[in-house]
Amino acid sequence: MPPDGLMVQSFATRQELRSWLEREHSRSSGVWVRVAKAGSGIPSVTFHDLLEEGLCFGWSESTRRAGDDTSYLQRFTPRRTRGTTSERNRRLVVELRTRGLMTPAGEAAL
């Protein structure tokens, strides 16, 4: 377990991550997500999956830590109250809204 006490969680697919966020986004203080390295052959969400789904639910990816030969750990936590949002993320939010993926929690966090 990482020193901050957050659990390590793996998600094989983006839908698995989204389902977890639907259940846990308002209850969890965060997790370290194990992300498989390219070429490892391990089914896994990608950093981009974390970025987009995080925006949809008001969560943010931050610190990355070395894992093992096949994966790394990405810290994934609820966004702080109305922090700054990069231009890239603002463009992504417009796209996510168009696709109908943004949730009330994601909108409130922005």
XYZ file of C-alpha atoms in Angstrom, residues 8-108:
101
model
C -4.336 0.247 -5.192
C -7.064 -0.572 -7.705
C -6.877 -2.071 -11.206
C -9.446 -1.580 -13.959
C -9.299 -3.767 -17.058
C -11.558 -1.477 -19.106
C -12.762 2.096 -19.211
C -16.323 0.878 -18.543
C -15.118 -0.887 -15.392
C -13.556 2.404 -14.235
C -16.741 4.349 -15.033
C -18.885 1.817 -13.151
C -16.599 2.142 -10.123
C -16.817 5.951 -10.280
C -20.617 5.790 -10.540
C -20.652 3.884 -7.237
C -17.735 5.473 -5.393
C -17.120 9.025 -6.667
C -18.866 10.644 -3.697
C -17.635 8.175 -1.047
C -14.005 7.437 -1.813
C -11.113 9.717 -0.889
C -9.158 8.314 -3.828
C -7.148 5.359 -5.085
C -3.893 4.549 -6.790
C -4.801 3.076 -10.173
C -2.486 0.432 -11.582
C -2.048 1.240 -15.286
C -0.426 -1.337 -17.562
C 2.499 -0.150 -19.647
C 2.130 -0.185 -23.423
C 3.163 -3.524 -24.849
C 2.631 -5.407 -21.579
C -0.380 -7.278 -22.965
C -2.278 -6.648 -19.724
C -5.846 -5.345 -20.123
C -5.927 -1.945 -18.440
C -7.335 1.545 -18.508
C -5.032 4.162 -19.990
C -3.957 7.520 -18.629
C -6.345 9.150 -21.127
C -9.213 7.010 -19.751
C -8.420 8.292 -16.248
C -8.242 11.867 -17.483
C -11.597 11.795 -19.294
C -13.556 9.745 -16.756
C -12.062 11.841 -13.969
C -13.369 15.009 -15.603
C -16.806 13.380 -15.982
C -17.027 12.710 -12.237
C -14.993 15.556 -10.756
C -11.856 13.514 -10.148
C -8.249 14.277 -11.029
C -5.145 12.289 -11.841
C -1.966 13.579 -10.222
C 1.199 11.874 -9.013
C 2.578 8.945 -10.970
C 4.732 6.329 -9.250
C 6.839 3.537 -10.599
C 5.136 0.191 -10.269
C 6.813 -2.886 -11.678
C 8.059 -4.026 -15.092
C 4.535 -4.072 -16.542
C 2.697 -1.199 -14.833
C 2.824 2.119 -13.011
C 0.609 3.639 -10.313
C -1.415 6.788 -10.961
C -2.922 8.685 -8.014
C -6.613 9.382 -8.729
C -8.624 11.519 -6.301
C -11.632 13.852 -6.156
C -10.784 17.329 -7.471
C -10.299 20.061 -4.930
C -13.037 22.638 -4.878
C -12.969 24.522 -8.142
C -9.246 24.399 -8.748
C -7.772 25.630 -11.995
C -8.701 23.777 -15.167
C -6.234 23.682 -18.050
C -7.194 24.714 -21.564
C -6.753 21.095 -22.691
C -9.182 19.901 -20.020
C -11.697 22.633 -20.862
C -11.675 21.437 -24.487
C -12.126 17.848 -23.318
C -15.098 18.838 -21.141
C -16.826 20.393 -24.165
C -16.328 17.122 -26.056
C -17.498 15.016 -23.087
C -20.645 17.148 -22.758
C -21.356 16.686 -26.462
C -21.028 12.921 -26.006
C -23.366 13.056 -22.983
C -20.749 11.714 -20.567
C -20.480 14.544 -18.025
C -22.211 13.933 -14.684
C -23.596 16.487 -12.208
C -20.588 15.771 -9.961
C -18.202 16.516 -12.812
C -19.983 19.755 -13.687
C -20.012 20.868 -10.042
